[in-house]
Amino acid sequence: MGITLGPVKTHNVQVGDVTRELPIVEVAPGVSVALFNMLGDTEVTEAAGKALARLLPADIDVLVTPEVKALSLAHVISRESGKPYIVIRKTQKPYMVDPVAREVVSITTGIPQLLVLDGFDVPKVKGRRVAIVDDVVSSGGTLHSLRQIIEEVGGEVCCILAVFTEGEEREEVTALGHLPLFSAD
Amino acid sequence: MTQTKQDVTVNIGGVTRTLASARAGSMGRVPLVEFIGDSEFTKAVAEEMVVMIPEGTEVLLTVVTNALPLAHELSHLSGLPYECVRKKRRPYMQDPIIQDAPSMTLGVAETFWLDSPHAARLKGKKVAIVQDVISSGGTAQTLARIVERSGGTVSGYLAAFRQGESALALPFKYLEKLPARI
């Protein structure tokens, strides 16, 4: 579909009992996405977190999520399931012990960014069955880097939970819905 | 490593945690409160804090990252929406409010960002500022300035913990005190 000047275009989504009109925003020349931002949307975060907690396999040991937008989602899935979660940071902090880092190009930022696992969290992942939690899985770049970091420290990625897949559907991702990409023409 | 270390233990709403600590320059070690990764502690703290939200508050405001799950839980328990200030510019931001802040931890200048659609949700509203730990109050003052620039008014300041004894310029409510260093 074409994006033209005028009223802001939106894309309707449903998360559990909650519906939202997502603004369609151009993130690169000719490429627009339906912007899904859970930060500050407690209702959507609770609905998605509770739904995803029900889909979480019982044999998962730990949830791993990248900061920052999916953080509250991981908190809710953790609270509902009783599973711990750890957060992969986007900057290396001075207090981190032997951090493990990977660079990734994100579709929503377009620039390379760092993913860093604090060495302090490594024992919580090593030898454990891991579920990756993210808000939107799009190009899969973040997912690929997360998987690399988790496997490098001896964790096994058994499950990927997301609120939405975007662009192409991915059978390895357990998602509540799908977002198309929008191209200007 | 032959340092002597005194553990700091907190008990909030029946949940007990021994706090990790981090070396902070020449200050020695400071206790760390971790809400990230600990949904049980986060929920217990939020349940104690929810009564501290000033009457008439319409929106909660916090800043990434550690206080984010706490703000979510407070929002869930109180039914009030929250907004979250970022510390990085995101490409999709449209005309964000940009406010320089004094850094609390590393002595490095930080910049706070709140995108215009989020700032619009503070306009004309009574806003309570939510933090994990209050130390000098610099972060709170920066958030208060963002509220003001968004056209809102601050209804109060809430933190889970107060660290150290430095004079607070702002009327903060908090659950417990923590030592400035260990």
Short mmCIF file of C-alpha atoms in Angstrom, two decimals:
data_model
loop_
_atom_site.label_atom_id
_atom_site.label_comp_id
_atom_site.label_asym_id
_atom_site.label_seq_id
_atom_site.Cartn_x
_atom_site.Cartn_y
_atom_site.Cartn_z
CA MET A 1 0.00 0.00 0.00
CA GLY A 2 1.16 3.54 -0.61
CA ILE A 3 1.87 6.02 2.15
CA THR A 4 0.71 9.51 1.26
CA LEU A 5 0.64 12.82 3.05
CA GLY A 6 -2.50 13.55 5.00
CA PRO A 7 -4.05 11.89 8.03
CA VAL A 8 -1.75 9.52 9.91
CA LYS A 9 -2.21 5.98 8.67
CA THR A 10 -2.68 3.32 11.30
CA HIS A 11 -2.78 -0.44 11.53
CA ASN A 12 -5.27 -2.18 13.82
CA VAL A 13 -4.01 -4.97 16.07
CA GLN A 14 -5.53 -7.12 18.77
CA VAL A 15 -3.61 -8.40 21.81
CA GLY A 16 -5.83 -10.61 23.96
CA ASP A 17 -8.90 -8.50 24.71
CA VAL A 18 -7.10 -5.25 23.90
CA THR A 19 -7.10 -3.49 20.54
CA ARG A 20 -4.74 -0.73 19.41
CA GLU A 21 -4.35 1.48 16.34
CA LEU A 22 -0.60 1.47 15.62
CA PRO A 23 0.81 4.50 13.78
CA ILE A 24 2.54 3.63 10.51
CA VAL A 25 5.96 5.29 10.58
CA GLU A 26 8.66 5.44 7.90
CA VAL A 27 11.88 3.97 9.33
CA ALA A 28 13.94 3.95 6.13
CA PRO A 29 13.36 5.45 2.66
CA GLY A 30 10.37 3.58 1.22
CA VAL A 31 9.95 1.30 4.23
CA SER A 32 7.33 1.90 6.89
CA VAL A 33 6.38 -0.16 9.91
CA ALA A 34 3.42 -0.24 12.24
CA LEU A 35 5.06 1.13 15.36
CA PHE A 36 4.32 -1.10 18.32
CA ASN A 37 5.67 0.38 21.54
CA MET A 38 4.64 -1.31 24.77
CA LEU A 39 6.49 1.20 26.92
CA GLY A 40 3.85 2.98 28.94
CA ASP A 41 1.05 0.69 27.73
CA THR A 42 0.36 -1.33 30.84
CA GLU A 43 -2.87 -2.81 29.51
CA VAL A 44 -1.27 -4.27 26.38
CA THR A 45 1.78 -5.44 28.33
CA GLU A 46 -0.38 -7.26 30.87
CA ALA A 47 -2.58 -8.84 28.16
CA ALA A 48 0.40 -9.97 26.07
CA GLY A 49 2.45 -11.14 29.06
CA LYS A 50 -0.39 -13.24 30.46
CA ALA A 51 -1.14 -14.77 27.04
CA LEU A 52 2.53 -15.57 26.38
CA ALA A 53 2.99 -17.01 29.89
CA ARG A 54 0.27 -19.54 29.04
CA LEU A 55 2.21 -20.51 25.88
CA LEU A 56 5.52 -20.88 27.72
CA PRO A 57 6.64 -24.54 27.86
CA ALA A 58 6.84 -25.80 31.45
CA ASP A 59 10.42 -27.08 31.08
CA ILE A 60 11.91 -23.61 30.38
CA ASP A 61 14.38 -22.51 33.08
CA VAL A 62 14.93 -18.84 32.28
CA LEU A 63 13.65 -15.99 30.10
CA VAL A 64 16.11 -13.78 28.25
CA THR A 65 15.05 -10.42 26.81
CA PRO A 66 16.85 -7.49 25.16
CA GLU A 67 16.38 -4.05 26.74
CA VAL A 68 14.34 -1.95 26.67
CA LYS A 69 10.89 -2.13 25.08
CA ALA A 70 10.25 -5.80 25.95
CA LEU A 71 11.45 -5.44 29.54
CA SER A 72 8.03 -4.96 31.13
CA LEU A 73 6.72 -7.84 29.00
CA ALA A 74 9.42 -10.16 30.38
CA HIS A 75 8.56 -8.92 33.88
CA VAL A 76 4.89 -9.91 33.42
CA ILE A 77 5.70 -13.33 31.89
CA SER A 78 8.10 -13.93 34.79
CA ARG A 79 5.56 -12.83 37.40
CA GLU A 80 2.84 -15.02 35.86
CA SER A 81 5.02 -18.11 35.24
CA GLY A 82 7.38 -17.91 38.20
CA LYS A 83 10.38 -18.21 35.84
CA PRO A 84 13.30 -15.82 36.33
CA TYR A 85 14.31 -13.41 33.55
CA ILE A 86 17.53 -11.72 32.60
CA VAL A 87 18.02 -8.67 30.42
CA ILE A 88 20.62 -8.32 27.69
CA ARG A 89 21.82 -4.71 27.75
CA LYS A 90 22.65 -2.43 24.84
CA THR A 91 25.65 -0.79 26.42
CA GLN A 92 28.50 -2.25 28.38
CA LYS A 93 28.32 -1.08 31.99
CA PRO A 94 31.44 -0.45 34.10
CA TYR A 95 30.23 -2.87 36.77
CA MET A 96 29.80 -5.81 34.39
CA VAL A 97 32.02 -8.83 34.97
CA ASP A 98 33.50 -10.44 31.81
CA PRO A 99 30.67 -9.23 29.56
CA VAL A 100 29.83 -11.12 26.35
CA ALA A 101 29.01 -8.77 23.47
CA ARG A 102 27.58 -9.05 19.93
CA GLU A 103 26.84 -6.38 17.32
CA VAL A 104 23.49 -6.37 15.53
CA VAL A 105 21.78 -4.18 12.92
CA SER A 106 18.20 -3.43 13.92
CA ILE A 107 15.46 -2.66 11.41
CA THR A 108 13.91 -0.01 13.65
CA THR A 109 17.17 1.86 14.22
CA GLY A 110 19.09 1.04 11.03
CA ILE A 111 22.37 1.36 12.85
CA PRO A 112 24.54 -1.34 14.38
CA GLN A 113 23.95 -1.78 18.07
CA LEU A 114 25.61 -3.76 20.75
CA LEU A 115 24.01 -6.55 22.78
CA VAL A 116 25.83 -7.28 26.03
CA LEU A 117 25.34 -10.07 28.57
CA ASP A 118 26.81 -9.39 31.98
CA GLY A 119 29.17 -12.18 33.02
CA PHE A 120 27.31 -12.10 36.35
CA ASP A 121 24.28 -13.52 34.51
CA VAL A 122 26.18 -16.27 32.66
CA PRO A 123 25.58 -18.98 35.33
CA LYS A 124 21.84 -18.29 35.04
CA VAL A 125 22.00 -19.24 31.33
CA LYS A 126 24.71 -21.92 31.19
CA GLY A 127 23.23 -25.40 30.88
CA ARG A 128 19.72 -23.95 31.10
CA ARG A 129 16.72 -24.14 28.78
CA VAL A 130 16.13 -20.60 27.58
CA ALA A 131 13.10 -18.79 26.18
CA ILE A 132 13.91 -15.59 24.29
CA VAL A 133 11.29 -12.86 24.84
CA ASP A 134 10.94 -9.86 22.52
CA ASP A 135 8.19 -7.45 21.54
CA VAL A 136 8.52 -7.74 17.76
CA VAL A 137 10.65 -10.18 15.76
CA SER A 138 11.25 -8.55 12.38
CA SER A 139 14.44 -9.11 10.36
CA GLY A 140 15.54 -11.64 12.94
CA GLY A 141 18.85 -9.81 13.40
CA THR A 142 18.38 -9.25 17.12
CA LEU A 143 17.16 -12.82 17.50
CA HIS A 144 20.23 -14.20 15.71
CA SER A 145 22.59 -12.24 17.94
CA LEU A 146 20.70 -13.18 21.10
CA ARG A 147 20.89 -16.83 20.11
CA GLN A 148 24.64 -16.53 19.49
CA ILE A 149 25.28 -14.99 22.89
CA ILE A 150 23.10 -17.54 24.70
CA GLU A 151 24.72 -20.50 22.93
CA GLU A 152 28.21 -19.11 23.41
CA VAL A 153 27.75 -19.20 27.18
CA GLY A 154 26.27 -22.70 27.11
CA GLY A 155 22.52 -22.06 27.13
CA GLU A 156 20.00 -23.83 24.91
CA VAL A 157 17.41 -21.70 23.10
CA CYS A 158 14.25 -23.82 23.32
CA CYS A 159 11.57 -21.28 22.63
CA ILE A 160 11.09 -17.78 21.21
CA LEU A 161 8.15 -15.72 22.44
CA ALA A 162 7.11 -12.45 20.82
CA VAL A 163 3.98 -10.35 20.72
CA PHE A 164 4.31 -9.97 16.95
CA THR A 165 6.34 -11.25 14.05
CA GLU A 166 6.87 -8.63 11.35
CA GLY A 167 7.52 -8.82 7.60
CA GLU A 168 7.83 -12.57 7.19
CA GLU A 169 6.13 -15.05 9.48
CA ARG A 170 8.52 -17.28 11.38
CA GLU A 171 7.50 -20.72 12.45
CA GLU A 172 10.18 -20.87 15.18
CA VAL A 173 8.58 -17.87 16.89
CA THR A 174 5.56 -18.27 19.16
CA ALA A 175 3.74 -14.99 18.53
CA LEU A 176 0.31 -13.56 19.31
CA GLY A 177 0.02 -11.86 15.92
CA HIS A 178 1.74 -10.62 12.78
CA LEU A 179 2.58 -7.15 11.45
CA PRO A 180 3.11 -6.46 7.74
CA LEU A 181 5.81 -4.12 6.44
CA PHE A 182 4.49 -1.16 4.47
CA SER A 183 6.32 0.07 1.36
CA ALA A 184 5.78 3.48 -0.19
CA ASP A 185 5.26 3.41 -3.94
CA MET B 1 40.36 -10.14 46.89
CA THR B 2 40.63 -9.49 50.58
CA GLN B 3 38.06 -6.76 50.89
CA THR B 4 35.72 -6.92 53.81
CA LYS B 5 32.15 -6.59 52.72
CA GLN B 6 29.10 -5.92 54.78
CA ASP B 7 25.96 -7.30 53.21
CA VAL B 8 22.93 -5.06 52.95
CA THR B 9 19.67 -6.97 53.31
CA VAL B 10 16.24 -5.49 52.72
CA ASN B 11 12.82 -6.90 53.50
CA ILE B 12 9.86 -5.37 51.68
CA GLY B 13 6.39 -6.81 51.96
CA GLY B 14 7.74 -10.17 53.12
CA VAL B 15 10.30 -10.51 50.31
CA THR B 16 13.92 -10.46 51.48
CA ARG B 17 16.89 -9.67 49.27
CA THR B 18 20.59 -9.34 49.97
CA LEU B 19 21.73 -6.57 47.66
CA ALA B 20 24.60 -6.93 45.22
CA SER B 21 27.14 -4.12 45.20
CA ALA B 22 29.32 -2.37 42.66
CA ARG B 23 32.57 -0.46 42.89
CA ALA B 24 31.92 3.23 42.28
CA GLY B 25 35.20 5.06 41.66
CA SER B 26 36.88 6.27 44.82
CA MET B 27 33.61 5.93 46.75
CA GLY B 28 34.16 2.28 47.55
CA ARG B 29 31.26 -0.06 46.95
CA VAL B 30 27.65 1.00 46.67
CA PRO B 31 24.65 -1.31 47.16
CA LEU B 32 22.65 -2.07 44.02
CA VAL B 33 18.88 -2.52 43.94
CA GLU B 34 17.93 -4.75 41.01
CA PHE B 35 14.35 -4.72 39.81
CA ILE B 36 15.35 -5.99 36.39
CA GLY B 37 15.15 -9.77 36.47
CA ASP B 38 13.33 -9.98 39.81
CA SER B 39 9.58 -9.89 39.25
CA GLU B 40 8.78 -11.16 42.78
CA PHE B 41 10.69 -8.35 44.50
CA THR B 42 9.37 -5.78 42.00
CA LYS B 43 5.78 -6.78 42.74
CA ALA B 44 6.32 -6.71 46.52
CA VAL B 45 7.90 -3.25 46.39
CA ALA B 46 5.14 -1.91 44.13
CA GLU B 47 2.47 -3.24 46.49
CA GLU B 48 4.07 -1.26 49.35
CA MET B 49 4.57 1.86 47.21
CA VAL B 50 1.13 2.12 45.65
CA VAL B 51 -0.31 3.91 48.70
CA MET B 52 2.43 6.55 48.34
CA ILE B 53 0.98 7.80 45.04
CA PRO B 54 -0.42 11.27 45.83
CA GLU B 55 -4.17 11.68 45.57
CA GLY B 56 -5.22 13.22 42.28
CA THR B 57 -2.26 11.80 40.35
CA GLU B 58 -3.23 11.04 36.76
CA VAL B 59 0.02 9.74 35.22
CA LEU B 60 3.25 8.16 36.48
CA LEU B 61 6.60 9.13 34.93
CA THR B 62 9.84 7.17 35.15
CA VAL B 63 13.14 6.85 33.31
CA VAL B 64 14.84 3.74 31.89
CA THR B 65 15.99 1.19 32.84
CA ASN B 66 15.96 -0.30 36.33
CA ALA B 67 12.77 1.46 37.50
CA LEU B 68 10.83 0.39 34.41
CA PRO B 69 9.38 -2.91 35.72
CA LEU B 70 8.57 -1.10 38.99
CA ALA B 71 6.68 1.63 37.11
CA HIS B 72 4.82 -1.02 35.13
CA GLU B 73 3.77 -2.85 38.29
CA LEU B 74 2.72 0.42 40.01
CA SER B 75 0.69 1.29 36.93
CA HIS B 76 -0.94 -2.15 36.91
CA LEU B 77 -1.82 -1.96 40.62
CA SER B 78 -3.05 1.65 40.60
CA GLY B 79 -4.75 1.67 37.21
CA LEU B 80 -2.82 4.84 36.30
CA PRO B 81 -0.95 5.00 32.99
CA TYR B 82 2.81 5.58 32.98
CA GLU B 83 5.26 7.18 30.59
CA CYS B 84 8.94 6.33 30.33
CA VAL B 85 11.73 8.77 29.53
CA ARG B 86 14.54 7.34 27.37
CA LYS B 87 18.26 7.98 27.57
CA LYS B 88 18.87 7.59 23.84
CA ARG B 89 17.37 9.17 20.80
CA ARG B 90 15.32 6.70 18.77
CA PRO B 91 14.95 7.26 14.99
CA TYR B 92 11.16 7.27 15.14
CA MET B 93 11.01 10.11 17.65
CA GLN B 94 9.04 13.11 16.41
CA ASP B 95 10.04 16.43 17.96
CA PRO B 96 11.09 14.95 21.32
CA ILE B 97 11.67 16.93 24.50
CA ILE B 98 15.42 16.83 25.13
CA GLN B 99 16.73 17.56 28.61
CA ASP B 100 20.31 17.27 29.83
CA ALA B 101 20.64 15.51 33.18
CA PRO B 102 23.40 15.17 35.73
CA SER B 103 24.40 11.51 35.85
CA MET B 104 23.99 9.83 39.20
CA THR B 105 26.41 6.95 38.85
CA LEU B 106 29.31 7.56 36.54
CA GLY B 107 29.91 11.31 36.50
CA VAL B 108 29.11 11.33 32.77
CA ALA B 109 26.54 13.73 31.36
CA GLU B 110 23.33 12.03 30.26
CA THR B 111 20.55 13.29 28.04
CA PHE B 112 16.90 12.42 28.60
CA TRP B 113 14.47 12.09 25.68
CA LEU B 114 10.68 12.02 25.67
CA ASP B 115 8.98 11.74 22.30
CA SER B 116 6.20 14.23 21.57
CA PRO B 117 3.26 11.74 21.55
CA HIS B 118 4.32 10.67 25.06
CA ALA B 119 4.89 14.25 26.23
CA ALA B 120 1.36 15.06 24.99
CA ARG B 121 0.00 12.56 27.52
CA LEU B 122 1.49 14.64 30.36
CA LYS B 123 -0.05 17.91 29.22
CA GLY B 124 -2.47 19.32 31.77
CA LYS B 125 -2.00 16.24 33.95
CA LYS B 126 -0.87 15.70 37.54
CA VAL B 127 2.24 13.56 37.26
CA ALA B 128 3.95 11.50 39.98
CA ILE B 129 7.64 10.81 39.42
CA VAL B 130 8.70 7.21 40.13
CA GLN B 131 12.29 6.10 40.74
CA ASP B 132 14.00 2.99 42.03
CA VAL B 133 16.58 4.79 44.16
CA ILE B 134 16.85 8.49 45.03
CA SER B 135 20.27 9.82 45.89
CA SER B 136 20.91 13.53 45.28
CA GLY B 137 17.62 14.17 43.50
CA GLY B 138 19.25 15.23 40.23
CA THR B 139 17.35 12.69 38.13
CA ALA B 140 14.08 13.72 39.77
CA GLN B 141 14.73 17.38 39.03
CA THR B 142 15.39 16.54 35.40
CA LEU B 143 12.17 14.52 35.17
CA ALA B 144 10.27 17.36 36.86
CA ARG B 145 11.60 19.77 34.25
CA ILE B 146 10.36 17.43 31.51
CA VAL B 147 6.91 17.36 33.15
CA GLU B 148 6.89 21.15 33.24
CA ARG B 149 8.00 21.46 29.62
CA SER B 150 5.27 18.97 28.64
CA GLY B 151 2.64 21.19 30.27
CA GLY B 152 1.99 18.96 33.29
CA THR B 153 2.43 19.51 37.01
CA VAL B 154 4.30 17.27 39.45
CA SER B 155 2.01 15.76 42.10
CA GLY B 156 4.82 14.11 44.04
CA TYR B 157 8.04 12.13 44.06
CA LEU B 158 8.22 8.40 44.91
CA ALA B 159 11.20 6.11 45.24
CA ALA B 160 11.61 2.60 46.57
CA PHE B 161 14.84 3.49 48.37
CA ARG B 162 16.78 6.51 49.49
CA GLN B 163 20.54 6.10 49.29
CA GLY B 164 22.81 8.13 51.57
CA GLU B 165 22.12 11.17 53.69
CA SER B 166 22.58 14.03 51.24
CA ALA B 167 19.99 16.75 51.65
CA LEU B 168 17.03 16.29 49.34
CA ALA B 169 15.85 19.37 47.53
CA LEU B 170 12.55 17.65 46.84
CA PRO B 171 9.81 16.21 49.07
CA PHE B 172 10.42 12.52 48.35
CA LYS B 173 8.49 9.58 49.73
CA TYR B 174 10.43 6.32 49.98
CA LEU B 175 10.16 2.92 51.67
CA GLU B 176 13.62 2.40 53.15
CA LYS B 177 17.06 3.95 53.49
CA LEU B 178 20.21 2.38 52.10
CA PRO B 179 23.79 3.22 53.06
CA ALA B 180 25.66 5.39 50.54
CA ARG B 181 28.55 2.96 50.59
CA ILE B 182 29.40 -0.42 52.02
#
